[in-house]
Amino acid sequence: MHLPYQRGPLHDLPDTPEAYDAVLADVTEQALARMTPQGSLEHPGAHDDIGDTSLGVTSLLALAWRRGKDPRLPEAVRRSLVFHLRERVYTGDNPGYPNLRVTNSGLPYARYVLEAGAHPIGDWPSTVWALLQAVNVLDAADGLLDDEQRGELREVAHGYWRWLTEATFFNPQEAGNQAIGCVVGGLMLARHLPDGQGTSVRARALSLYADEIRAHRVRDRGALLPPEHGGAYDNNYGPISLSFLAQAHRVSAERIFAEDGDTLARYIDARLTSGGYDNGGPRYSEQHSGFESVLGLRYFGARIGADLGRYRGDTRWGRHAVQRDGRIDGHFAFMLVWQIQDPTPWHRTPSTTPHRHQLRSGTVSVAFDTRMTPSLVEAGGTYHLPAAVRRRQGFGPVTDGFLLCRPMGEVRVADVRADGLAAKLVTKPVVDRDHVLRHVRSLYVTDGTSLWVTVAVERLDGAPYLLSGLPYAADDGDRVRRTAEGEVTSAGGLRLTHPTDSGPDHFDARAELTQEQAAFALAADPRGYGDPDEGWRHLVSSSALEAEPAPGAPEGLHVFAVRYGPGAAFEPVFGSAPEEGTDGFVVRTEAFTAVVGAVAGDSRGEPSLTLRR
């Protein structure tokens, strides 16, 4: 089976002016064929996320007219705008909406579901989206709208802004993408209001960003990030936040949006595998956005010099939202408008700047979490997740069923690049079940095709092994398929084990079950509202690669050596390195020689690593 949402890299979609004109031409034909006598451009199968959709298609028609002057479009724009203003602008409170600060305000808003009280919780983001669709139409109004219709739309847009910022609590779902989107709406609206009103709205938008979004950023992997549905980052919504930051910078030129966008972009680049696969987040553990992410990935990829376009999106939504029949839905259409308007080209070469939380070269990558434990290992076209043993998850030595990977002190990192090799040494103090402090040194070396992982720790009792990951997915052309195996070699014995117990807290990689499905099954709340990452942490056991100690380790050490990806015979040789301290050691493989310094390191306690091919 293939993973349903992670498909092709987003930078593979043509983004020339001619390609975008072809997209708009297709939208035009679909819209003109669909328009009802009342002027609706909604997809007939749409039910939720509907309050902004007809207006979204209207904004695309307005952009198409500006680019091609199709004589059929002015009347279609005016008729569809009349429909939105008459049928999709609500001023009476939606029964059951829980986030009002002012009742019976009479201010306009958009509904997530049209039926009164059916699902009011989504009205706040739906109103943000409607505001953004409205300001895009206003931007294209010259030659399309008369003064009366333009004035009515401007008044409604201003009302949307006031409902979002006065009548309701701001950002009630704690969703960074929605909140930054609201700020963008205010910045764009301000340009269409009289001087005094416009200045006030712009100032309010900037203060909301500073006080309600930026001040509440969450730290993850060394970066401060806009909170997303209660977490630091979500692999679906995080890149959408990046697109909103891009638009905020485009329309305001405020440095704060560029700086925060650069931070988020570097974070995404670090956690994203070379092949563009990613998972994790407080709402959607594996789902990926499509066109909604293009603007941010392209804009900030160029700014930081990174190939963020490798991000695997859902290419069914590569241009715009669609329903199950593949026909256009106007939801989030503002993002297509903005990416067409932005001329930034894709930056297609990887960043060469070392990042603490990533090792990447060629087709190999390791993404590290905050504790510097791998969160994703990619080599040989296969993606490995952290495995689980007795409710503990990660990569690391296991003794008596106890996983040694959670640090109990400062984690030290050394990065080295030499002779076409890239390496990272992670020194991590941990305590075992008996409260004995041990130092786990993990060396990751890659030549861009294979990954060598060598882990050394003070000698352990019993029959220790290295928990070496859960083989989970593999590249399959422009898709990603589920797998339960990978090309992995160990200097000691190697076994792939599977859970002996059944149930939602035991993940067997051989089952036709995605990590997202398994994670939501363990989450506290229903799918779409629970935190799958929090649920996944309840995993008791999983399929796992288990590597036994390598022979010939220096005295007093257990050393584990594993190679991911292709390679010749794998028989590493280990030796002591007294000049590096009493516990320094040497690793020699078919591809490299590495000298790892003592645990104490230099005068600052930093680990030392030398490397040669």
Coordinates of C-alpha atoms in Angstrom, one line a residue:
M1 CA 0.0 0.0 0.0
H2 CA 1.1 3.6 -0.6
L3 CA 0.8 6.3 2.0
P4 CA -2.2 8.3 0.9
Y5 CA -1.1 11.9 1.3
Q6 CA 2.7 12.1 0.8
R7 CA 3.2 12.1 -3.0
G8 CA 5.5 14.1 -5.2
P9 CA 7.9 16.9 -4.3
L10 CA 6.2 20.2 -4.6
H11 CA 8.9 21.7 -6.7
D12 CA 8.2 19.2 -9.4
L13 CA 5.0 21.0 -10.3
P14 CA 5.5 23.5 -13.2
D15 CA 5.3 27.1 -12.0
T16 CA 5.9 29.1 -15.1
P17 CA 3.4 31.9 -16.0
E18 CA 2.2 29.6 -18.8
A19 CA 1.6 26.8 -16.4
Y20 CA -0.4 29.0 -14.1
D21 CA -2.4 30.5 -17.0
A22 CA -3.4 26.9 -17.9
V23 CA -4.5 26.3 -14.3
L24 CA -6.6 29.4 -14.3
A25 CA -8.1 28.5 -17.7
D26 CA -9.2 25.2 -16.3
V27 CA -10.7 26.9 -13.2
T28 CA -12.5 29.3 -15.5
E29 CA -14.2 26.5 -17.5
Q30 CA -15.1 24.6 -14.4
A31 CA -16.6 27.7 -12.8
L32 CA -18.6 28.9 -15.7
A33 CA -20.1 25.5 -16.2
R34 CA -20.9 25.2 -12.5
M35 CA -22.3 28.6 -11.7
T36 CA -25.9 28.4 -10.5
P37 CA -28.7 30.9 -11.4
Q38 CA -28.1 32.4 -8.0
G39 CA -24.4 32.9 -8.8
S40 CA -23.0 30.2 -6.5
L41 CA -19.6 28.7 -7.4
E42 CA -19.6 26.2 -4.6
H43 CA -18.9 22.5 -5.4
P44 CA -22.2 20.8 -5.2
G45 CA -20.7 18.1 -2.9
A46 CA -19.2 20.6 -0.4
H47 CA -20.4 20.4 3.2
D48 CA -17.9 21.7 5.6
D49 CA -15.2 24.3 5.1
I50 CA -17.7 26.0 2.8
G51 CA -18.2 29.5 4.0
D52 CA -15.4 30.9 1.9
T53 CA -15.4 28.6 -1.1
S54 CA -17.6 30.4 -3.7
L55 CA -15.8 33.7 -2.9
G56 CA -12.5 31.8 -3.4
V57 CA -13.4 30.8 -6.9
T58 CA -14.5 34.3 -7.5
S59 CA -11.1 35.6 -6.6
L60 CA -9.5 33.1 -9.0
L61 CA -11.8 34.3 -11.8
A62 CA -10.8 37.9 -11.0
L63 CA -7.1 37.0 -11.2
A64 CA -7.7 35.1 -14.5
W65 CA -9.5 38.2 -15.9
R66 CA -6.6 40.5 -15.0
R67 CA -4.1 38.1 -16.7
G68 CA -6.1 37.2 -19.8
K69 CA -9.1 39.6 -20.1
D70 CA -11.5 36.8 -20.9
P71 CA -14.7 38.8 -21.7
R72 CA -16.9 36.1 -20.0
L73 CA -15.4 36.8 -16.6
P74 CA -16.5 40.3 -15.4
E75 CA -20.2 39.3 -15.3
A76 CA -19.3 36.0 -13.6
V77 CA -17.3 37.8 -11.0
R78 CA -20.1 40.3 -10.3
R79 CA -22.8 37.6 -10.1
S80 CA -20.8 35.3 -7.8
L81 CA -19.9 38.2 -5.6
V82 CA -23.6 39.1 -5.2
F83 CA -24.3 35.5 -4.2
H84 CA -21.6 35.6 -1.5
L85 CA -22.8 38.9 -0.1
R86 CA -26.4 37.9 0.0
E87 CA -26.2 34.2 0.9
R88 CA -23.0 33.5 2.7
V89 CA -22.6 36.5 5.1
Y90 CA -24.1 35.8 8.5
T91 CA -24.7 38.5 11.2
G92 CA -26.7 36.6 13.7
D93 CA -24.8 34.5 16.3
N94 CA -24.4 30.9 15.4
P95 CA -26.2 28.8 18.0
G96 CA -23.6 27.0 20.2
Y97 CA -20.6 29.0 19.1
P98 CA -18.4 29.0 22.3
N99 CA -15.8 31.6 21.6
L100 CA -17.8 34.9 21.6
R101 CA -16.6 37.8 23.7
V102 CA -19.6 39.9 22.5
T103 CA -23.0 38.4 21.8
N104 CA -25.4 39.8 19.2
S105 CA -22.7 42.1 17.8
G106 CA -24.3 42.1 14.3
L107 CA -20.8 41.8 12.8
P108 CA -20.5 39.5 9.7
Y109 CA -18.8 36.1 9.8
A110 CA -18.5 33.0 7.7
R111 CA -19.7 29.6 8.7
Y112 CA -17.8 26.4 8.6
V113 CA -21.1 24.5 8.1
L114 CA -24.1 26.3 6.7
E115 CA -26.7 24.7 9.0
A116 CA -27.1 26.8 12.2
G117 CA -25.4 25.2 15.1
A118 CA -24.3 22.2 13.1
H119 CA -20.5 22.6 13.7
P120 CA -19.9 26.2 14.9
I121 CA -16.4 25.6 16.2
G122 CA -14.9 26.1 12.7
D123 CA -16.4 29.5 12.2
W124 CA -13.3 31.4 13.3
P125 CA -10.9 30.0 10.7
S126 CA -13.7 30.0 8.0
T127 CA -14.1 33.8 8.7
V128 CA -10.3 34.2 8.3
W129 CA -10.4 32.4 5.0
A130 CA -13.4 34.5 3.8
L131 CA -11.5 37.7 4.8
L132 CA -8.5 36.6 2.7
Q133 CA -10.7 35.7 -0.3
A134 CA -12.4 39.1 0.0
V135 CA -9.2 41.2 0.1
N136 CA -7.9 39.3 -3.0
V137 CA -11.1 40.3 -4.9
L138 CA -10.6 43.9 -3.7
D139 CA -7.1 43.8 -5.0
A140 CA -8.4 42.9 -8.4
A141 CA -11.5 45.1 -8.4
D142 CA -10.3 47.8 -10.8
G143 CA -12.3 47.3 -14.0
L144 CA -14.4 44.5 -12.5
L145 CA -16.5 46.0 -9.7
D146 CA -18.5 49.3 -9.6
D147 CA -18.1 51.6 -6.6
E148 CA -21.2 50.3 -4.9
Q149 CA -20.2 46.6 -5.0
R150 CA -16.6 47.4 -4.1
G151 CA -17.8 49.4 -1.1
E152 CA -20.1 46.7 0.1
L153 CA -17.4 44.1 -0.1
R154 CA -14.9 46.4 1.7
E155 CA -17.5 46.9 4.5
V156 CA -18.0 43.2 4.8
A157 CA -14.3 42.5 4.9
H158 CA -13.8 45.1 7.6
G159 CA -16.7 43.5 9.5
Y160 CA -15.0 40.1 9.2
W161 CA -11.9 41.6 10.7
R162 CA -13.8 43.2 13.6
W163 CA -15.7 39.9 14.3
L164 CA -12.3 38.1 14.4
T165 CA -10.6 40.6 16.7
E166 CA -13.4 42.2 18.7
A167 CA -16.4 39.9 18.9
T168 CA -14.5 36.6 19.5
F169 CA -11.4 35.4 21.4
F170 CA -8.4 35.6 19.1
N171 CA -7.1 32.3 17.8
P172 CA -9.4 30.1 19.9
Q173 CA -8.1 26.9 18.4
E174 CA -4.4 27.8 19.2
A175 CA -3.6 27.2 15.6
G176 CA -0.7 29.3 14.3
N177 CA -1.6 29.0 10.7
Q178 CA -5.1 30.4 11.4
A179 CA -3.8 33.2 13.6
I180 CA -1.1 34.4 11.2
G181 CA -3.6 34.2 8.4
C182 CA -5.9 36.6 10.3
V183 CA -2.9 39.0 10.7
V184 CA -2.3 38.8 6.9
G185 CA -6.0 39.6 6.3
G186 CA -5.7 42.7 8.5
L187 CA -2.5 43.8 6.7
M188 CA -4.1 43.4 3.3
L189 CA -7.4 44.9 4.3
A190 CA -5.7 48.0 5.7
R191 CA -4.6 49.0 2.2
H192 CA -8.3 49.3 1.1
L193 CA -9.5 51.4 4.0
P194 CA -9.4 55.2 4.5
D195 CA -6.2 56.4 5.9
G196 CA -7.2 56.6 9.6
Q197 CA -9.0 53.2 9.6
G198 CA -6.2 51.6 7.5
T199 CA -3.5 52.8 9.9
S200 CA -5.4 51.5 12.9
V201 CA -6.1 48.1 11.4
R202 CA -2.4 47.6 10.3
A203 CA -1.2 48.6 13.8
R204 CA -3.7 46.2 15.4
A205 CA -2.6 43.4 13.1
L206 CA 1.1 43.9 14.0
S207 CA 0.3 44.0 17.7
L208 CA -1.7 40.8 17.5
Y209 CA 1.2 39.1 15.8
A210 CA 3.7 40.3 18.4
D211 CA 1.5 39.8 21.5
E212 CA -0.7 36.8 20.7
I213 CA 1.4 34.8 18.3
R214 CA 5.1 35.6 18.6
A215 CA 5.0 35.9 22.4
H216 CA 3.6 32.4 22.7
R217 CA 6.1 30.6 20.4
V218 CA 7.1 27.1 21.4
R219 CA 10.6 25.8 21.4
D220 CA 11.4 22.6 19.5
R221 CA 14.8 21.4 18.3
G222 CA 16.4 24.7 19.2
A223 CA 13.9 26.9 17.3
L224 CA 11.1 29.1 18.5
L225 CA 8.0 28.3 16.4
P226 CA 4.4 29.5 16.2
P227 CA 2.3 27.1 18.2
E228 CA 0.1 24.8 16.0
H229 CA -3.0 23.3 17.6
G230 CA -1.2 23.1 21.0
G231 CA 2.2 21.9 19.7
A232 CA 5.4 23.4 18.3
Y233 CA 4.9 22.2 14.7
D234 CA 2.7 20.1 12.5
N235 CA 3.8 18.6 9.3
N236 CA 0.6 19.6 7.6
Y237 CA -0.1 23.0 9.1
G238 CA 3.5 24.1 9.8
P239 CA 4.4 24.7 6.1
I240 CA 1.0 26.5 5.7
S241 CA 2.1 28.9 8.5
L242 CA 5.3 29.5 6.5
S243 CA 3.2 30.5 3.5
F244 CA 1.3 33.0 5.7
L245 CA 4.6 34.4 7.0
A246 CA 5.7 34.8 3.4
Q247 CA 2.6 36.7 2.5
A248 CA 2.8 38.8 5.6
H249 CA 6.3 39.9 4.6
R250 CA 5.3 40.4 1.0
V251 CA 2.5 42.8 1.9
S252 CA 4.0 44.6 4.9
A253 CA 7.9 44.4 4.4
E254 CA 8.1 44.1 8.2
R255 CA 11.4 42.4 9.2
I256 CA 9.8 40.4 12.0
F257 CA 7.9 38.2 9.4
A258 CA 11.1 37.6 7.5
E259 CA 13.1 36.7 10.6
D260 CA 10.4 34.3 11.9
G261 CA 9.9 32.8 8.5
D262 CA 13.6 32.2 8.2
T263 CA 13.6 30.4 11.6
L264 CA 10.7 28.2 10.7
A265 CA 12.2 27.4 7.2
R266 CA 15.5 26.4 8.7
Y267 CA 13.6 24.2 11.2
I268 CA 11.7 22.5 8.3
D269 CA 14.8 22.0 6.3
A270 CA 16.5 20.3 9.3
R271 CA 13.6 17.9 10.1
L272 CA 12.8 17.1 6.4
T273 CA 14.5 14.0 4.9
S274 CA 16.4 14.3 1.7
G275 CA 13.5 12.5 0.0
G276 CA 11.0 15.0 1.4
Y277 CA 9.2 12.6 3.8
D278 CA 8.2 13.9 7.2
N279 CA 5.8 13.0 9.9
G280 CA 4.6 14.3 13.2
G281 CA 2.5 17.0 14.7
P282 CA -0.3 17.7 17.2
R283 CA -3.1 17.3 14.6
Y284 CA -2.0 15.3 11.5
S285 CA 0.9 13.0 12.0
E286 CA 1.4 12.1 8.3
Q287 CA -0.9 14.2 6.2
H288 CA 0.7 16.8 4.1
S289 CA -0.7 20.0 2.5
G290 CA -0.2 20.7 -1.2
F291 CA -0.6 24.1 -2.9
E292 CA -1.1 25.7 0.5
S293 CA 2.6 25.2 1.3
V294 CA 4.1 26.3 -2.0
L295 CA 4.4 30.0 -1.4
G296 CA 6.2 29.6 1.9
L297 CA 8.5 26.8 0.9
R298 CA 9.5 28.6 -2.3
Y299 CA 9.8 32.1 -0.8
F300 CA 11.8 31.1 2.3
G301 CA 13.7 28.4 0.6
A302 CA 15.2 31.1 -1.7
R303 CA 15.8 33.3 1.3
I304 CA 17.8 30.7 3.3
G305 CA 19.3 28.9 0.4
A306 CA 17.6 25.5 0.9
D307 CA 15.8 23.1 -1.3
L308 CA 12.5 23.1 0.7
G309 CA 10.6 22.2 -2.4
R310 CA 11.6 18.6 -1.9
Y311 CA 8.8 18.5 0.6
R312 CA 6.4 15.8 -0.5
G313 CA 2.9 17.3 -0.8
D314 CA -0.5 15.9 -1.6
T315 CA -0.3 16.6 -5.3
R316 CA -4.0 16.0 -5.7
W317 CA -4.1 19.4 -4.1
G318 CA -1.1 20.5 -6.1
R319 CA -2.9 23.6 -7.6
H320 CA -6.0 24.1 -5.5
A321 CA -8.4 22.3 -3.2
V322 CA -10.5 19.6 -4.9
Q323 CA -13.4 17.4 -3.9
R324 CA -13.5 13.6 -4.3
D325 CA -14.4 13.9 -8.0
G326 CA -11.2 16.0 -8.6
R327 CA -13.2 19.1 -9.4
I328 CA -12.2 22.5 -7.9
D329 CA -13.2 23.6 -4.4
G330 CA -12.6 27.2 -3.6
H331 CA -11.3 26.6 -0.1
F332 CA -8.0 28.3 0.5
A333 CA -7.9 29.7 -3.0
F334 CA -6.1 32.8 -1.7
M335 CA -2.9 30.7 -1.6
L336 CA -3.0 29.9 -5.3
V337 CA -3.6 33.6 -6.0
W338 CA -0.5 34.6 -3.9
Q339 CA 1.8 31.9 -5.3
I340 CA 0.9 33.0 -8.9
Q341 CA 1.6 36.6 -8.0
D342 CA 4.9 35.9 -6.3
P343 CA 7.8 35.6 -8.8
T344 CA 10.3 33.8 -6.5
P345 CA 11.9 30.8 -8.1
W346 CA 12.5 27.5 -6.4
H347 CA 15.9 27.1 -4.8
R348 CA 16.8 23.6 -5.8
T349 CA 20.2 22.8 -4.2
P350 CA 20.6 21.7 -0.6
S351 CA 21.9 24.0 2.1
T352 CA 25.5 23.4 3.0
T353 CA 25.2 24.9 6.4
P354 CA 25.6 22.2 9.1
H355 CA 22.5 22.0 11.4
R356 CA 22.7 20.6 14.9
H357 CA 19.5 18.6 14.4
Q358 CA 20.2 17.1 11.0
L359 CA 22.9 15.1 9.1
R360 CA 22.3 15.1 5.4
S361 CA 24.3 14.2 2.3
G362 CA 23.1 12.9 -1.0
T363 CA 20.2 10.5 -0.5
V364 CA 21.0 10.0 3.2
S365 CA 19.6 12.0 6.1
V366 CA 19.1 11.7 9.8
A367 CA 16.7 14.1 11.5
F368 CA 17.2 14.4 15.3
D369 CA 14.7 15.4 17.9
T370 CA 15.2 17.9 20.7
R371 CA 17.1 15.2 22.8
M372 CA 19.3 14.5 19.8
T373 CA 17.8 11.1 19.3
P374 CA 17.0 10.3 15.6
S375 CA 13.4 11.0 14.7
L376 CA 13.8 9.8 11.1
V377 CA 16.6 7.9 9.4
E378 CA 16.7 7.7 5.6
A379 CA 19.1 5.6 3.6
G380 CA 18.7 3.4 0.6
G381 CA 15.3 4.9 -0.1
T382 CA 13.9 3.6 3.1
Y383 CA 12.6 5.7 6.1
H384 CA 13.1 4.4 9.6
L385 CA 11.1 5.7 12.6
P386 CA 12.1 5.3 16.2
A387 CA 11.2 1.8 17.5
A388 CA 9.5 1.1 20.8
V389 CA 10.4 -1.4 23.5
R390 CA 8.5 -1.5 26.9
R391 CA 6.9 1.9 26.3
R392 CA 10.2 3.5 25.5
Q393 CA 10.9 4.8 22.1
G394 CA 14.0 5.9 20.2
F395 CA 17.3 4.7 18.8
G396 CA 19.9 3.5 21.4
P397 CA 21.4 0.7 23.5
V398 CA 19.0 -1.6 25.3
T399 CA 19.9 -3.6 28.4
D400 CA 17.5 -5.7 30.4
G401 CA 14.7 -4.2 28.4
F402 CA 15.7 -0.6 29.4
L403 CA 16.4 1.8 26.5
L404 CA 19.4 4.2 27.1
C405 CA 18.5 7.3 25.0
R406 CA 16.9 9.9 27.3
P407 CA 19.6 12.4 28.3
M408 CA 20.2 13.3 32.0
G409 CA 22.4 16.3 31.3
E410 CA 23.9 18.3 28.5
V411 CA 24.0 16.7 25.1
R412 CA 27.3 17.5 23.1
V413 CA 27.4 17.5 19.4
A414 CA 30.4 17.7 17.0
D415 CA 30.0 18.0 13.2
V416 CA 32.8 17.1 10.7
R417 CA 33.0 17.1 6.9
A418 CA 36.0 15.7 5.2
D419 CA 36.9 13.9 2.0
G420 CA 33.3 13.8 0.8
L421 CA 32.1 12.4 4.1
A422 CA 29.7 14.1 6.5
A423 CA 29.7 13.0 10.2
K424 CA 28.0 13.9 13.5
L425 CA 29.1 12.7 16.9
V426 CA 26.5 12.9 19.7
T427 CA 27.6 12.4 23.3
K428 CA 24.8 11.9 25.7
P429 CA 24.8 11.3 29.5
V430 CA 22.1 8.8 30.5
V431 CA 21.2 6.8 33.6
D432 CA 20.3 3.1 33.5
R433 CA 17.6 1.3 35.5
D434 CA 20.0 1.1 38.5
H435 CA 20.8 4.9 38.4
V436 CA 24.3 4.3 37.0
L437 CA 25.4 7.3 34.9
R438 CA 26.6 6.2 31.5
H439 CA 27.9 8.1 28.5
V440 CA 26.4 7.0 25.1
R441 CA 28.5 8.2 22.1
S442 CA 26.7 7.9 18.8
L443 CA 28.7 8.4 15.6
Y444 CA 26.8 9.0 12.3
V445 CA 28.9 9.0 9.1
T446 CA 27.6 9.1 5.5
D447 CA 29.1 9.3 2.0
G448 CA 25.7 10.4 0.6
T449 CA 24.7 6.8 -0.3
S450 CA 25.0 4.8 2.9
L451 CA 24.9 5.7 6.6
W452 CA 27.2 4.1 9.2
V453 CA 26.1 4.3 12.8
T454 CA 28.5 3.4 15.6
V455 CA 27.3 3.6 19.2
A456 CA 29.7 3.1 22.2
V457 CA 28.8 2.8 25.8
E458 CA 30.5 1.6 29.0
R459 CA 30.2 -2.2 29.1
L460 CA 26.7 -3.4 29.9
D461 CA 25.5 -6.5 31.8
G462 CA 23.3 -9.2 30.3
A463 CA 22.7 -9.4 26.5
P464 CA 22.5 -5.8 25.3
Y465 CA 21.5 -4.8 21.8
L466 CA 21.1 -1.6 19.8
L467 CA 17.5 -0.6 19.0
S468 CA 18.1 0.5 15.5
G469 CA 14.7 1.7 14.2
L470 CA 11.4 0.7 12.8
P471 CA 11.5 0.2 8.9
Y472 CA 8.4 2.0 7.9
A473 CA 8.2 3.5 4.4
A474 CA 10.2 3.5 1.2
D475 CA 10.3 5.6 -2.0
D476 CA 8.4 4.1 -4.9
G477 CA 8.7 6.4 -7.9
D478 CA 6.9 9.5 -7.0
R479 CA 5.0 7.8 -4.2
V480 CA 5.9 6.5 -0.7
R481 CA 4.8 2.9 0.1
R482 CA 4.6 1.1 3.4
T483 CA 7.3 -1.4 4.1
A484 CA 8.5 -3.6 6.9
E485 CA 12.1 -4.1 5.8
G486 CA 15.2 -2.1 4.8
E487 CA 18.7 -2.6 3.6
V488 CA 20.5 -2.7 6.9
T489 CA 23.8 -4.6 7.9
S490 CA 25.2 -5.1 11.4
A491 CA 28.8 -5.9 12.5
G492 CA 27.2 -8.1 15.2
G493 CA 24.0 -10.2 14.9
L494 CA 20.9 -8.4 13.5
R495 CA 17.3 -9.4 13.8
L496 CA 14.0 -7.8 12.8
T497 CA 11.5 -8.5 15.5
H498 CA 7.7 -7.9 15.6
P499 CA 5.3 -7.5 18.5
T500 CA 4.1 -10.8 20.0
D501 CA 1.1 -9.0 21.5
S502 CA -1.8 -7.5 19.6
G503 CA -3.8 -4.3 20.1
P504 CA -3.5 -0.6 19.3
D505 CA -0.4 -0.1 21.5
H506 CA 1.6 -2.7 19.6
F507 CA 2.6 -1.6 16.1
D508 CA 3.5 -4.3 13.6
A509 CA 5.1 -2.9 10.5
R510 CA 3.8 -5.8 8.4
A511 CA 0.2 -4.6 8.9
E512 CA -1.6 -2.4 6.4
L513 CA -1.8 0.4 9.0
T514 CA -0.3 3.8 8.7
Q515 CA 1.6 5.5 11.6
E516 CA -1.1 8.2 11.5
Q517 CA -3.9 5.8 12.0
A518 CA -2.1 4.0 14.8
A519 CA -1.2 7.2 16.5
F520 CA -4.8 8.5 16.4
A521 CA -6.1 5.2 17.8
L522 CA -4.0 5.9 20.9
A523 CA -4.8 9.7 21.1
A524 CA -7.1 11.0 23.9
D525 CA -9.5 12.8 21.5
P526 CA -11.1 11.8 18.1
R527 CA -9.2 11.8 14.9
G528 CA -8.8 15.3 13.6
Y529 CA -8.9 16.8 17.2
G530 CA -6.6 14.5 19.2
D531 CA -2.8 14.7 19.4
P532 CA -1.4 11.7 17.4
D533 CA 2.1 12.4 18.7
E534 CA 0.9 12.2 22.2
G535 CA -1.0 9.1 21.4
W536 CA 2.0 7.5 19.7
R537 CA 4.0 8.0 22.9
H538 CA 1.7 5.4 24.5
L539 CA 3.1 2.7 22.1
V540 CA 4.3 -0.3 24.1
S541 CA 6.1 -2.2 21.4
S542 CA 6.8 -2.1 17.7
S543 CA 8.6 -3.9 14.9
A544 CA 12.3 -3.2 15.5
L545 CA 15.7 -3.8 14.2
E546 CA 17.9 -5.1 17.0
A547 CA 21.7 -5.2 16.5
E548 CA 24.0 -7.2 18.8
P549 CA 27.4 -5.8 20.0
A550 CA 30.2 -5.8 17.4
P551 CA 33.2 -8.1 18.1
G552 CA 36.5 -6.6 18.9
A553 CA 35.4 -3.6 20.9
P554 CA 38.0 -1.8 23.1
E555 CA 38.2 -3.0 26.7
G556 CA 35.5 -1.7 28.9
L557 CA 33.1 -0.7 26.1
H558 CA 30.2 -2.2 24.2
V559 CA 30.3 -1.0 20.6
F560 CA 27.4 -1.5 18.2
A561 CA 27.9 -0.9 14.5
V562 CA 25.1 -0.7 11.9
R563 CA 25.1 0.3 8.2
Y564 CA 21.9 1.6 6.5
G565 CA 21.8 1.4 2.7
P566 CA 24.0 -0.4 0.2
G567 CA 27.7 -1.3 0.6
A568 CA 30.4 -3.9 0.4
A569 CA 31.3 -6.4 3.1
F570 CA 30.8 -4.7 6.5
E571 CA 33.5 -5.7 9.1
P572 CA 34.5 -2.7 11.1
V573 CA 37.6 -2.8 13.2
F574 CA 37.9 -1.0 16.5
G575 CA 40.9 0.1 18.5
S576 CA 41.9 2.3 21.4
A577 CA 43.1 5.9 21.0
P578 CA 45.1 6.6 24.1
E579 CA 46.2 10.0 22.7
E580 CA 42.5 11.0 22.8
G581 CA 42.1 10.0 26.5
T582 CA 41.6 6.8 28.3
D583 CA 38.2 6.1 26.7
G584 CA 38.9 7.4 23.2
F585 CA 38.6 4.9 20.4
V586 CA 39.1 4.4 16.6
V587 CA 36.5 3.0 14.1
R588 CA 37.8 1.7 10.8
T589 CA 35.3 0.6 8.1
E590 CA 35.5 -0.1 4.4
A591 CA 34.7 3.6 3.8
F592 CA 36.4 5.7 6.5
T593 CA 38.5 5.9 9.6
A594 CA 37.2 7.9 12.6
V595 CA 38.9 8.8 15.8
V596 CA 36.5 9.6 18.7
G597 CA 37.9 11.5 21.6
A598 CA 37.4 11.0 25.3
V599 CA 34.0 11.5 27.0
A600 CA 35.5 14.5 28.9
G601 CA 36.5 16.1 25.6
D602 CA 38.6 19.2 25.5
S603 CA 39.0 21.9 28.1
R604 CA 35.3 22.9 27.6
G605 CA 34.1 19.3 27.7
E606 CA 33.3 19.3 24.0
P607 CA 33.8 15.9 22.2
S608 CA 36.4 15.5 19.5
L609 CA 36.1 13.8 16.2
T610 CA 38.5 13.4 13.3
L611 CA 37.5 11.7 10.1
R612 CA 39.2 10.6 6.9
R613 CA 38.2 8.5 3.9

